[in-house]
XYZ file of C-alpha atoms in Angstrom:
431
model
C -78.179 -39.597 -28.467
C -74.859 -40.680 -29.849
C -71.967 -39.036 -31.423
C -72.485 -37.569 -34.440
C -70.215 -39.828 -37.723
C -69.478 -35.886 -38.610
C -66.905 -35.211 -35.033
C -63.434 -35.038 -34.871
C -61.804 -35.339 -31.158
C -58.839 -34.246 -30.371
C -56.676 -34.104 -27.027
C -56.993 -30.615 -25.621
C -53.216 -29.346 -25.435
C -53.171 -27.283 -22.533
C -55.819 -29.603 -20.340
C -54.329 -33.083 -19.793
C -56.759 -35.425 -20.141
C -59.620 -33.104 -21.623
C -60.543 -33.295 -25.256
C -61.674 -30.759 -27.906
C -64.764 -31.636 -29.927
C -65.095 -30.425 -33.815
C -67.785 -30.808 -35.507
C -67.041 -30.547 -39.344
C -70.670 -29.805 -40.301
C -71.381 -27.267 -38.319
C -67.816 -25.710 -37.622
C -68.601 -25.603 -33.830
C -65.944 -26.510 -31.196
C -65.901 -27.369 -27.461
C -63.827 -28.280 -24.783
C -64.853 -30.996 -22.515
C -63.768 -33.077 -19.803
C -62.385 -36.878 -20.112
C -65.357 -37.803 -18.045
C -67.996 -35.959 -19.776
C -66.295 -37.241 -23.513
C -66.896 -40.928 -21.872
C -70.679 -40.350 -20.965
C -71.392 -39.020 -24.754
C -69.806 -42.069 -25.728
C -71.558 -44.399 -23.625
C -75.076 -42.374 -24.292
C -75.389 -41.562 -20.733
C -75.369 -37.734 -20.780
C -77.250 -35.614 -18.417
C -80.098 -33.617 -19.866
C -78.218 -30.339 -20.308
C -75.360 -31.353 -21.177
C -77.268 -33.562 -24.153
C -78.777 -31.074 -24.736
C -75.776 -28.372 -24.944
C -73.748 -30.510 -27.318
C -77.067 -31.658 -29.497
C -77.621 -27.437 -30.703
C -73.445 -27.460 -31.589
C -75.010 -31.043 -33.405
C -71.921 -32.893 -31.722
C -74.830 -35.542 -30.800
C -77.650 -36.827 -32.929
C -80.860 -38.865 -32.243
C -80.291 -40.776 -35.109
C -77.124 -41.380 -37.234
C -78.764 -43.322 -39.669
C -81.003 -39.619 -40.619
C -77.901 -37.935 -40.387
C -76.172 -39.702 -42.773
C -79.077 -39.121 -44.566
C -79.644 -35.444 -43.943
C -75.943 -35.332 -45.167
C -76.661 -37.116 -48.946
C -79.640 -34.679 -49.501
C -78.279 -31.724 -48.481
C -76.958 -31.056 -51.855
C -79.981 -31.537 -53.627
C -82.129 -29.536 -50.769
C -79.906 -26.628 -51.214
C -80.756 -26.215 -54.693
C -84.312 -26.852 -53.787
C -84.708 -23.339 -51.443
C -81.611 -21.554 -53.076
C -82.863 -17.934 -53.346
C -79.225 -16.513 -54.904
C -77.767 -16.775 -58.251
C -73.889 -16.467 -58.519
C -72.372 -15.870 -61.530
C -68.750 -15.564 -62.493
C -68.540 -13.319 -65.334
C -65.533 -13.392 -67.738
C -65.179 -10.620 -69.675
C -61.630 -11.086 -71.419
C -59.009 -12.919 -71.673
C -56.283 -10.284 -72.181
C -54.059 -9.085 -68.927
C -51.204 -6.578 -68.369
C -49.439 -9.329 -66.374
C -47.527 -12.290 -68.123
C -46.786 -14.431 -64.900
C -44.977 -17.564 -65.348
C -47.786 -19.800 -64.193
C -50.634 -18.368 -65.661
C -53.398 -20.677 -65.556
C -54.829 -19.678 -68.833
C -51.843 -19.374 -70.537
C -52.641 -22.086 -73.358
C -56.255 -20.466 -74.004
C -55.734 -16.490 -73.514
C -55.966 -14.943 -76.884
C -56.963 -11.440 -75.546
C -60.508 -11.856 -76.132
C -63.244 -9.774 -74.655
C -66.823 -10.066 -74.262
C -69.305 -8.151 -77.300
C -72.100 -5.767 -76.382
C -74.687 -8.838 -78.353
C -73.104 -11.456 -75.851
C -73.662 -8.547 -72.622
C -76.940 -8.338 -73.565
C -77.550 -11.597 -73.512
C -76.067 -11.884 -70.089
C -78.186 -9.195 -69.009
C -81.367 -10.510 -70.212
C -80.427 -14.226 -69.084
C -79.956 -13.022 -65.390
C -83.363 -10.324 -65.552
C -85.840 -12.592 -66.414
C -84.439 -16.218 -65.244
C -83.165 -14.573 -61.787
C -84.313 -11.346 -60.382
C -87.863 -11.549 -61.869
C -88.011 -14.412 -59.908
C -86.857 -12.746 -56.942
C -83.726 -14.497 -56.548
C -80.439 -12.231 -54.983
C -77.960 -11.679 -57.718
C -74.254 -12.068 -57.322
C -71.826 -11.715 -60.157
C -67.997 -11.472 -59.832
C -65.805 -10.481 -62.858
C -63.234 -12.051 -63.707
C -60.604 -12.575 -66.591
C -58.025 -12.427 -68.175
C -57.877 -8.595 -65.850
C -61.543 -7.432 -66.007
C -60.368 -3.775 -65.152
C -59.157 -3.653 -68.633
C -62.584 -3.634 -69.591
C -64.606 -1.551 -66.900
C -67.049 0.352 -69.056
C -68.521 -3.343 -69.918
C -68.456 -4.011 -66.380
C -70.510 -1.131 -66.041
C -72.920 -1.943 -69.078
C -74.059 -5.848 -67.404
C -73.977 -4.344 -63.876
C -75.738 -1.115 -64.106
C -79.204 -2.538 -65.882
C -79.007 -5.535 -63.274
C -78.673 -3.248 -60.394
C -81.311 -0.907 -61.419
C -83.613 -3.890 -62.160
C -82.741 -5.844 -58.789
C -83.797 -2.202 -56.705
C -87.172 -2.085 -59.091
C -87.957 -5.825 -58.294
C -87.228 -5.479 -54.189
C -84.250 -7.680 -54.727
C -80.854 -7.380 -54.303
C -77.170 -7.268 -56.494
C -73.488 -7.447 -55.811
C -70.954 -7.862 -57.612
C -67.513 -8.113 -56.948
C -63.805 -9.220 -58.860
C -61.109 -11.238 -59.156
C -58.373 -8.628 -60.191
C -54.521 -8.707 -59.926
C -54.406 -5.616 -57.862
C -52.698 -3.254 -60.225
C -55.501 -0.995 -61.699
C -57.714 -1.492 -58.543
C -57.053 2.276 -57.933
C -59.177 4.674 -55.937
C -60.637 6.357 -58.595
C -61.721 3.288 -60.156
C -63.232 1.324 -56.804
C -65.091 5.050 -55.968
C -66.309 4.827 -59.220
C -67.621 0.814 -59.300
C -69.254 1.228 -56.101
C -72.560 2.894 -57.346
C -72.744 -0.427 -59.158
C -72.541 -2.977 -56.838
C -69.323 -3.430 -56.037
C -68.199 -4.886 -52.672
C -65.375 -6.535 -52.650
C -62.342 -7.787 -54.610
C -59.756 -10.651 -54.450
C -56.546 -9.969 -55.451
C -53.144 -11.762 -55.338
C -49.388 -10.939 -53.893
C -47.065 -14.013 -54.535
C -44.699 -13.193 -51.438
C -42.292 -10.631 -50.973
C -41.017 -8.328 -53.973
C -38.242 -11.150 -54.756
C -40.857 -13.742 -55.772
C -43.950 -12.074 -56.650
C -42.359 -9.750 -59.209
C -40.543 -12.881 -61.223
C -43.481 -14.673 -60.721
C -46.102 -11.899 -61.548
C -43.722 -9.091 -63.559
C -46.003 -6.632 -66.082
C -45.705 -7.748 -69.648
C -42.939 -4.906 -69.875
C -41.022 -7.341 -67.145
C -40.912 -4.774 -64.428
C -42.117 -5.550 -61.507
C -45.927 -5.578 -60.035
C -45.762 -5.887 -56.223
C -45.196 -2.225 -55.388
C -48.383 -0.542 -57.209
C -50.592 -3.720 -55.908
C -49.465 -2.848 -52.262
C -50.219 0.988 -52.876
C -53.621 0.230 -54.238
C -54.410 -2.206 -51.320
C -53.714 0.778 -49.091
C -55.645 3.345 -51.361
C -58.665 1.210 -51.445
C -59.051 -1.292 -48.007
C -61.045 1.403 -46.690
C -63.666 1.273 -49.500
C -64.201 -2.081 -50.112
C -63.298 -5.627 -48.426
C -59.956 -6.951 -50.086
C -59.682 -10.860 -49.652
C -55.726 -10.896 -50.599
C -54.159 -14.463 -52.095
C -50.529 -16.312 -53.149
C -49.625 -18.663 -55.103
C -46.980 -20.498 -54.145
C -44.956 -23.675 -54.585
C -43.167 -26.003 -52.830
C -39.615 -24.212 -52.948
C -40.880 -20.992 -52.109
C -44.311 -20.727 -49.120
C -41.852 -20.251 -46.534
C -41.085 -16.719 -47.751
C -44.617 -15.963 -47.957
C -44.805 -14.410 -44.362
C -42.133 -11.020 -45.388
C -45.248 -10.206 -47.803
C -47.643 -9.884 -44.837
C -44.547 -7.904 -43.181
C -44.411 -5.295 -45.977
C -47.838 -4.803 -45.565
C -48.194 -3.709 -42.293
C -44.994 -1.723 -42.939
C -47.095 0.540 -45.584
C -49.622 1.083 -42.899
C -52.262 -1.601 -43.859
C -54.412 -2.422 -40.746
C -54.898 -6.615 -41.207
C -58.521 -5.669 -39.832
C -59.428 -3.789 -42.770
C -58.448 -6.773 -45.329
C -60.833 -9.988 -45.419
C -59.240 -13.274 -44.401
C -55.645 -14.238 -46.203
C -55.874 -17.522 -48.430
C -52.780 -18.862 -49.813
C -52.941 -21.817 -52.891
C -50.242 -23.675 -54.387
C -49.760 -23.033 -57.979
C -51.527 -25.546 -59.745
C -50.803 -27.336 -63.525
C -51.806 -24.972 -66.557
C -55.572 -25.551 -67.838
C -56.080 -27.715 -70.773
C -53.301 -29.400 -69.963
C -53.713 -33.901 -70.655
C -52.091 -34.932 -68.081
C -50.248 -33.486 -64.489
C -46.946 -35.427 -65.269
C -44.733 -32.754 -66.533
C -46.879 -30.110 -63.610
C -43.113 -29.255 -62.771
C -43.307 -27.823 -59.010
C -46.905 -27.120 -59.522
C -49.244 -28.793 -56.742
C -51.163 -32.150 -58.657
C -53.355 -33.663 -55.439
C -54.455 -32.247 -52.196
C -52.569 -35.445 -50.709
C -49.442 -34.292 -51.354
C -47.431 -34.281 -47.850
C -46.000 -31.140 -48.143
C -49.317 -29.387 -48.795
C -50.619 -29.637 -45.065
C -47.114 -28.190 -43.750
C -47.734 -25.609 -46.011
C -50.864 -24.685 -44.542
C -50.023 -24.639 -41.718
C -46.915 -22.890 -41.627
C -48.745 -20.052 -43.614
C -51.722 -20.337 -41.823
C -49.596 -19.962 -38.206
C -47.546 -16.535 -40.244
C -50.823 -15.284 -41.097
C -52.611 -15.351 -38.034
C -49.771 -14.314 -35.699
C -49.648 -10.964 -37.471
C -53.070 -10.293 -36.965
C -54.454 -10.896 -40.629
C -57.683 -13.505 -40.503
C -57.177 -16.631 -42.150
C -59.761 -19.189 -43.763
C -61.444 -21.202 -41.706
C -62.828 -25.010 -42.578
C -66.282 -24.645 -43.325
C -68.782 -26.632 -44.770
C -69.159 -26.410 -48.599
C -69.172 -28.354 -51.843
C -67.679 -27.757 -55.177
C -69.852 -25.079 -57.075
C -70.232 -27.555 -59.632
C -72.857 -29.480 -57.348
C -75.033 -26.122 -57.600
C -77.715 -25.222 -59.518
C -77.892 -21.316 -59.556
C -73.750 -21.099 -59.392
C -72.648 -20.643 -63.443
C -69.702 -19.434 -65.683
C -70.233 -16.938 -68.127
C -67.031 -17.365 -70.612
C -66.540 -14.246 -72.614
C -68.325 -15.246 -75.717
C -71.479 -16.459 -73.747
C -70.314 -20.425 -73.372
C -71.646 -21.661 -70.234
C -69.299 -23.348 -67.733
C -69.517 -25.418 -64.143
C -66.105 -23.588 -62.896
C -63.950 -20.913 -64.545
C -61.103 -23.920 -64.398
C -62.951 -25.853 -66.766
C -62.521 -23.229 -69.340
C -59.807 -24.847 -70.951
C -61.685 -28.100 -71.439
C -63.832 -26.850 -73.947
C -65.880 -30.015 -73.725
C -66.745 -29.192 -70.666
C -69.153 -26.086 -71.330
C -72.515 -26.841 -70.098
C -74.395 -24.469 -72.623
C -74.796 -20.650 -74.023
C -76.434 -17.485 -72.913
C -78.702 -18.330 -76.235
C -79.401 -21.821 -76.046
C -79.572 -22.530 -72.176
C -77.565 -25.040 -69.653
C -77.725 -28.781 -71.011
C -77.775 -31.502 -68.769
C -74.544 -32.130 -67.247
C -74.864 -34.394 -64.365
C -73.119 -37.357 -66.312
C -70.350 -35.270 -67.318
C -69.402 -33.251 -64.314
C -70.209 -36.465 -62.529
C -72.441 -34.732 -59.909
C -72.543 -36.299 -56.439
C -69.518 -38.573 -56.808
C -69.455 -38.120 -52.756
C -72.653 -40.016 -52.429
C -70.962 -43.404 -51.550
C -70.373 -45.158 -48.148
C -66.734 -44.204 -47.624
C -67.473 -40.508 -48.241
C -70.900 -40.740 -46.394
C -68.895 -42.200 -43.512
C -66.426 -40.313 -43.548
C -65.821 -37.335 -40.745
C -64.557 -35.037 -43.541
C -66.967 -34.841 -45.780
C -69.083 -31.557 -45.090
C -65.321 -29.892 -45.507
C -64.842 -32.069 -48.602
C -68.514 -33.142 -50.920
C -65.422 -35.203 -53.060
C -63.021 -32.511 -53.216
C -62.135 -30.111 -56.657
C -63.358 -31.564 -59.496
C -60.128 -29.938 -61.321
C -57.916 -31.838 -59.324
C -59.409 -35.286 -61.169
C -59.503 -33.634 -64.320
C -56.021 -32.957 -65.075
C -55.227 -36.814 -63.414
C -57.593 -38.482 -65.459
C -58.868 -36.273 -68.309
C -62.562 -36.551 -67.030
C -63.924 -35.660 -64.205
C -64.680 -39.196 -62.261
C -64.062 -40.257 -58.827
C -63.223 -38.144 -56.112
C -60.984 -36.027 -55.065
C -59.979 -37.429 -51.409
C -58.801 -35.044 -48.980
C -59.215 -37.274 -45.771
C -55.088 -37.329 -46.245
C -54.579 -33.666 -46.037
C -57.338 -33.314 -43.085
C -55.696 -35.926 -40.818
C -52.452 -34.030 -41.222
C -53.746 -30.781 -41.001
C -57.402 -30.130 -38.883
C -56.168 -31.004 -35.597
C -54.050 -28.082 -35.331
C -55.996 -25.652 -37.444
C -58.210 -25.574 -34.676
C -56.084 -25.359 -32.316
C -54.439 -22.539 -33.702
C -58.289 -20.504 -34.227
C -58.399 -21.742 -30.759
C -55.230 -20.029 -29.849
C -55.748 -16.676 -31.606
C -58.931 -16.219 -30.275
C -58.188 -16.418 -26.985
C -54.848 -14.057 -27.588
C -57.189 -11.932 -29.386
């Protein structure tokens, strides 16, 4: 049985002459010795220990399946998916006006009509959970607690009609933070609501000139007091945006957060993201300190450094797992607010782009969302690529005005995977 194409070794830091085994498909990791590393190499493992490091699938009995397993896994996936996930836009209006805002150049302070709702609602009835498939939807915007009793209208019919069906329904929300009061998650949770991602650029100094109200005071106090008010209700996956000039203040926002009495255990894992070009925008040349590729060398020490802050302080961080863009996925869709149909809520400012309407159905769209551009030898090959399926589809986009080619991250994992395992290696021991 030799070593699986999909391993990364690494030398174990604390154990001369040991080595760490990854495996990027199935996230498992081991440490083994410099003789027993030799053996797998050579084929000439004992029986148990074959057999040990064939269920963490660090060994395979045939590469040539594997690779094969690994360029039908997409399409098998959609085969037995029993879950539909839908992100649900119902406006584009917001009570923020930060300086980056991604939608800037489409945001008109539109909202989604009780004809397009219904739509929605019959779309996801009789296409999903008559069919017995699990229904997630998460609403986004624009800020979609500026329009809650819509919210309430889509998920309250789906909910009742998942129970009746012996199916199930979540929803959840990607909300700035600053109406996420109590009142308001206590009174979303009869309908589904489990959790909510919402964003804290740094410490006061950068988050409120980066994310002020449109009244240009400042957002970052009322976000942490909600965070408090609500962790215990539902799971809050807090974010940043940051740039280049500013990550390494990142870490005071973490700070003020356990200085307000927020237990990192009660908040899902931290994920930072650079700021990234405006939608619709042609080209990424005037991006200004926005991030344009995920090979950028300043990206991985940004990663790190944040990921290191995060985790020393007790918060969870992201860990590498294997997934591909949501554009590679059948029952994974984009409800715009006037019932377009879209790939990813990025692509909403590439009009072009929309794959269909709640009224007349999803078109074909492999050609144009050029669907498994990963399905080549150098990806196939490559030891990166259940982390990667070709990368974001945005990031090709706004290079090339279509979405072609890849999006290579083999640059930012050899910088950057060695020692984010070693440091989920580190914490967990600590912890």
């Amino acid at each position: 049985m030799p070593l699986s194409r999909y391993l990364k070794i690494f030398p174990c830091p604390d154990r001369p002459g040991s080595h760490i085994l990854y495996s990027t498909k199935k996230g498992s990791t081991v440490r083994v010795s410099a003789a027993l590393l030799a053996a797998a190499r050579s084929d000439t493992l004992g029986d148990s220990d074959r057999a040990a490091l064939a269920r963490l699938e660090m060994v395979v009995d045939d590469p040539a399946a594997e690779r094969a397993a690994m360029a039908s896994l997409v399409e098998k996936t959609n085969a037995r998916s029993s879950r539909f996930k839908a992100t649900v836009v119902l406006n584009l209006a917001c009570n923020l006006a930060c300086s980056y805002c991604y939608e800037e150049d489409f945001r008109r302070g539109d909202a989604m009509g009780e004809a397009t709702a219904q739509l929605l609602v019959d779309h996801v009835l009789h296409e999903q959970i008559e069919r017995g498939r699990e229904v997630e939807l998460r609403f986004y915007g624009g800020e979609p607690l500026l329009s809650v009793p819509m919210l309430k209208a889509i998920a309250g019919p789906l909910r009742d009609a998942a129970q009746a069906c012996g199916t199930r329904f979540s929803c959840s929300m990607v909300t700035n933070g600053t109406l996420l009061t109590r009142p308001v998650v206590e009174e979303l949770l009869p309908f589904g609501l489990k959790s909510a991602q919402i964003t804290l650029d740094g410490p006061p100094e950068i988050h409120d000139l980066q994310r002020p109200f449109v009244s240009g005071e400042g957002s970052f106090a009322p976000i942490v007091a909600n965070t408090k008010a609500v962790c215990d209700l539902v799971t809050l996956n807090p974010g940043g945006n940051f740039t280049r000039e500013n990550y390494r203040a990142f870490p005071a926002m973490l700070d003020l957060l356990l200085a307000a009495g927020i237990d990192p255990q009660t908040l899902g894992p931290v994920m930072f993201a650079p700021i990234l070009p405006k939608s619709g925008r042609p080209s990424v040349h005037d991006a200004g300190s926005a991030c344009v590729t995920s090979g950028e060398p300043w990206l991985a020490e940004a990663a790190l450094f944040l990921r290191e802050e995060t985790l020393r302080r007790g918060f969870a961080a992201m860990k590498p797992t294997m997934g591909a863009c949501m554009v590679e996925f059948d029952n994974d869709l984009v409800v715009n607010w006037d019932g377009s149909l879209y790939k990813c809520p990025a692509f909403m400012g590439w009009p072009e782009l929309s794959v269909g309407t709640l009224a007349s159905g999803v078109t074909d769209y492999r050609q144009s969302h050029n669907l498994d551009c990963w399905r080549n030898d150098a990806c196939l090959d490559c030891a990166y690529l259940p982390l990667c399926f070709g990368g974001c589809r945005l990031i090709t986009l706004m290079h090339s005005g279509a979405v072609n080619g890849v999006d290579c991250r083999k640059p930012f994992y050899d910088n950057a995977l060695e020692q984010i395992v070693m440091q989920d290696l580190r914490y967990q021991q600590s912890g």
